[in-house]
mmCIF file of C-alpha atoms in Angstrom:
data_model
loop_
_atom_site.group_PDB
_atom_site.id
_atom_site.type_symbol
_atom_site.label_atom_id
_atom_site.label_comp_id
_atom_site.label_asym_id
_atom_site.label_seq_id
_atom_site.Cartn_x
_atom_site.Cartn_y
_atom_site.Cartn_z
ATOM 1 C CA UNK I 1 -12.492 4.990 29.392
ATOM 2 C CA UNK I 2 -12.131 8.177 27.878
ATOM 3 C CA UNK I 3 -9.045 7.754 27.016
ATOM 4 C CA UNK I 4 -9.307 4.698 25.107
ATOM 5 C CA UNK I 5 -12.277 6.550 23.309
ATOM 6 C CA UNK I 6 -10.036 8.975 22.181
ATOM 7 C CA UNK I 7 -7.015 6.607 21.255
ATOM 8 C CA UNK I 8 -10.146 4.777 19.327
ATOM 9 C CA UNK I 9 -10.545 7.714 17.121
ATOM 10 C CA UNK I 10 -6.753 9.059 16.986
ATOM 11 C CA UNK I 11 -6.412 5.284 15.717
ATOM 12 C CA UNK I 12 -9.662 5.698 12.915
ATOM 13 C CA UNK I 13 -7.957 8.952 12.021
ATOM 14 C CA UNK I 14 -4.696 7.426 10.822
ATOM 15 C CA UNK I 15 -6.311 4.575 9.128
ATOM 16 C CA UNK I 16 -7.664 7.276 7.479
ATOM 17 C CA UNK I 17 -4.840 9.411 6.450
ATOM 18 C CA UNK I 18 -3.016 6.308 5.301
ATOM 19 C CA UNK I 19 -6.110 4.870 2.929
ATOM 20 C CA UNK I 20 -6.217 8.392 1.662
ATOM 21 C CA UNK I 21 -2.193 7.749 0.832
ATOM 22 C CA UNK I 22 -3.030 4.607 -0.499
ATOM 23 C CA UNK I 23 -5.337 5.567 -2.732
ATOM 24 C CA UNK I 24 -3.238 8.252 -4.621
ATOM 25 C CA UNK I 25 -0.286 6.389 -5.091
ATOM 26 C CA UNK I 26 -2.538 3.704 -6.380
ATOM 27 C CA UNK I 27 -4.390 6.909 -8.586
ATOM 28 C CA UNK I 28 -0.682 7.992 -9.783
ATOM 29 C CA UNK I 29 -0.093 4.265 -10.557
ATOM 30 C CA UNK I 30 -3.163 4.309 -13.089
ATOM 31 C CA UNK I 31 -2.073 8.012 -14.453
ATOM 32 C CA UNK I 32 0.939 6.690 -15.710
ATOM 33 C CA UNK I 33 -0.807 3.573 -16.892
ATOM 34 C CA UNK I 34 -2.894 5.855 -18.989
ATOM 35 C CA UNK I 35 0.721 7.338 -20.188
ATOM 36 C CA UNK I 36 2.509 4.556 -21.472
ATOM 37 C CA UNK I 37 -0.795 3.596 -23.533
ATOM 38 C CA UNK I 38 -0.899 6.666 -25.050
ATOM 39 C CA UNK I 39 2.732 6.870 -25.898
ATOM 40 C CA UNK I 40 2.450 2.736 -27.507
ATOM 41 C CA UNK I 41 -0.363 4.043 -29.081
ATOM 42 C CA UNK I 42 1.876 6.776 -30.621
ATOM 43 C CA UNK I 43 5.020 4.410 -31.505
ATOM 44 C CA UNK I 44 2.350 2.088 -32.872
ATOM 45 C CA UNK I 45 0.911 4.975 -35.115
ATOM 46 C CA UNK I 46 4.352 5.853 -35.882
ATOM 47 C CA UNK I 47 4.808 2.935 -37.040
ATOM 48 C CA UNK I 48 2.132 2.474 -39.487
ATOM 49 C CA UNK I 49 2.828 5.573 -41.136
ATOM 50 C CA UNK I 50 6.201 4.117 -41.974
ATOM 51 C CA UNK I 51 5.153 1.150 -43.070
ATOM 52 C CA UNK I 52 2.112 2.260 -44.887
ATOM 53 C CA UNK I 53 5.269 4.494 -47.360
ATOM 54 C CA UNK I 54 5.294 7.482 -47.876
ATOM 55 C CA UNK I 55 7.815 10.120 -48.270
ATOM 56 C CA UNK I 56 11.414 9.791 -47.038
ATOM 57 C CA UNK I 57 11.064 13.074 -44.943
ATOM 58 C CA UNK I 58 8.183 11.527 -42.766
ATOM 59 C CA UNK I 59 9.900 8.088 -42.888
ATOM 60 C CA UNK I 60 12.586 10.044 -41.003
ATOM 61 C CA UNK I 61 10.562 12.230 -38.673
ATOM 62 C CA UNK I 62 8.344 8.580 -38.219
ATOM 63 C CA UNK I 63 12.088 7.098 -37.138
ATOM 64 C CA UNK I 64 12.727 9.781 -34.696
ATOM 65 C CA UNK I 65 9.325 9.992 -33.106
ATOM 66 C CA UNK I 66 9.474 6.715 -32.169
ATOM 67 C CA UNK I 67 13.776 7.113 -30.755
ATOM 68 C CA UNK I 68 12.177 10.152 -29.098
ATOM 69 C CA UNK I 69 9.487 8.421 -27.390
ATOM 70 C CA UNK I 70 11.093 5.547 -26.234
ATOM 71 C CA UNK I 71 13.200 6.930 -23.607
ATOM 72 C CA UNK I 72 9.828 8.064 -22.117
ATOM 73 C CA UNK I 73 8.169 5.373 -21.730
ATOM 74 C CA UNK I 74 11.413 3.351 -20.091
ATOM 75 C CA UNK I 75 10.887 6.474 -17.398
ATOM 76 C CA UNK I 76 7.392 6.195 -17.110
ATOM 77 C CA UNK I 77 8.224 2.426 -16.259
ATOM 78 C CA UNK I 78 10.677 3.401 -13.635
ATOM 79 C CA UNK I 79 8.341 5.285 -12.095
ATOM 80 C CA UNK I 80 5.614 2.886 -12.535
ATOM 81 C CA UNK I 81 7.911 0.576 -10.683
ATOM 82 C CA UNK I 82 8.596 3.321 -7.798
ATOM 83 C CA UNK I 83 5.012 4.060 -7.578
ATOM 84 C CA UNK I 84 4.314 0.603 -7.241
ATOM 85 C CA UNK I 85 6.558 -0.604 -4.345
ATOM 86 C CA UNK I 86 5.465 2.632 -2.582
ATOM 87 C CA UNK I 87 1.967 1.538 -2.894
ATOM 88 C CA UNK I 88 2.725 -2.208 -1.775
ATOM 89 C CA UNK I 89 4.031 -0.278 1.382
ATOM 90 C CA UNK I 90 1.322 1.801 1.886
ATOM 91 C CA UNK I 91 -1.156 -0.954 1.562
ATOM 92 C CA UNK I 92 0.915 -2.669 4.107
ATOM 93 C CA UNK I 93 1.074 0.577 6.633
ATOM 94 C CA UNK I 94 -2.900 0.207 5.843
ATOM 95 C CA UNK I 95 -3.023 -3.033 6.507
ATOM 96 C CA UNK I 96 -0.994 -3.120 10.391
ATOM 97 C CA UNK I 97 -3.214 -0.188 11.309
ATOM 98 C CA UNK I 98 -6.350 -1.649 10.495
ATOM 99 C CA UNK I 99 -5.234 -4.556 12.612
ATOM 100 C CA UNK I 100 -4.416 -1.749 15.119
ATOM 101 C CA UNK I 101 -7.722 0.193 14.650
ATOM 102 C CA UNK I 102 -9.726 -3.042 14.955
ATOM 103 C CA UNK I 103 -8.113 -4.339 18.383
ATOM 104 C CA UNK I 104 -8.247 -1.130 19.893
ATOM 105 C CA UNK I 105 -11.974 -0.798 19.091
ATOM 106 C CA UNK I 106 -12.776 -4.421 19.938
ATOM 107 C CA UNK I 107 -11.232 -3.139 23.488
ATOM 108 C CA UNK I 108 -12.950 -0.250 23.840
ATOM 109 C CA UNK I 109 -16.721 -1.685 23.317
ATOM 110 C CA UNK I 110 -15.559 -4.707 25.577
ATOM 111 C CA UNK I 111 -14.930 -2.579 28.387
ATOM 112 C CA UNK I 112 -17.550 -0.454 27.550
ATOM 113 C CA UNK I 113 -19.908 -3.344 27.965
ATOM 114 C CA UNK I 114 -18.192 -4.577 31.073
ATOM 115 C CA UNK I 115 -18.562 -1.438 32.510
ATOM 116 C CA UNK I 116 -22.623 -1.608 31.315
ATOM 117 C CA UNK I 117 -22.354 -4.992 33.005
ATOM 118 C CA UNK I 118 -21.418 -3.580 36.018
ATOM 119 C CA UNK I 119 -23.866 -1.081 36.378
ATOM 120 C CA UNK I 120 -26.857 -3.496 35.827
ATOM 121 C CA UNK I 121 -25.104 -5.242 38.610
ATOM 122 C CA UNK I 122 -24.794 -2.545 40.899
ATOM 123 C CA UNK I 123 -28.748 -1.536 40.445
ATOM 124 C CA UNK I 124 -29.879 -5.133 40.273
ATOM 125 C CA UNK I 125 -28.116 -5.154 43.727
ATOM 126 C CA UNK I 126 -29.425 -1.620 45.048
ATOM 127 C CA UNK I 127 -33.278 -2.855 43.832
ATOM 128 C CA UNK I 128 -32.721 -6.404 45.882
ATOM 129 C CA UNK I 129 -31.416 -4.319 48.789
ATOM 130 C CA UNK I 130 -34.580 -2.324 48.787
ATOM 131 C CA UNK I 131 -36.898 -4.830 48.143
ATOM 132 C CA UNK I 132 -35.075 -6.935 50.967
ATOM 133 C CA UNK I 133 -36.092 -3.853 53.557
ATOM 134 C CA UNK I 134 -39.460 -3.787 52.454
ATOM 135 C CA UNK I 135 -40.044 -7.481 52.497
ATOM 136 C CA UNK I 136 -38.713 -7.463 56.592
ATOM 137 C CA UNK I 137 -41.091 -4.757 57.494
#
């Protein structure tokens, strides 16, 4: 019994550890969400300022802004995309060890209330033993 205690909590432990993954792949997912906004937000300001006129010097330095940024953001989108399946994965290591987690728990409080079960039985018996001797005498 002790031992599936312990497997119980070795099993909570790595549920755990893996939600705790989870949840910073998913946190790196939204950091580089919050990246690619803030470099559209740039191309998009770039933008303006080119079409709003202005001098041909920051027409050009508009131009290259926006041919500097967007190699960026394609490798903010790869990684997005990296991030992404690594956090599908994760959820799905989650997932199967939850499952785990769950069964082994479900086993351990039904044997633990087998074992309960038994007891009762065993002092139910012991008290109709006794009162059997008392009743013959």
């Amino acid at each position: 019994m002790k031992q599936l205690l312990k497997l119980c909590q070795q099993e909570e432990k790595k549920l755990g550890q893996l939600g705790q993954q989870r949840n910073n792949a998913q946190n790196r997912i939204n950091g580089i969400e919050q990246q690619k906004q803030q470099l559209s937000q740039m191309v998009t300001d770039y933008t303006q300022l080119s079409v709003s006129g202005g001098m041909a010097m920051m027409l050009q330095n508009s131009a290259q802004m926006i041919q500097a940024i967007a190699p960026m953001q394609k490798q903010l989108h790869r990684q997005q995309l990296l991030l992404q399946q690594e956090h599908q994965r994760m959820d799905n290591l989650w997932r199967r060890q939850l499952g785990r987690q769950q069964a082994i728990q479900w086993l351990y409080q039904d044997r633990q209330q087998e074992l309960q079960y038994q007891q009762q039985r065993q002092e139910q018996k012991q008290l109709d033993d006794l009162a059997g001797r008392y009743a013959t005498t």
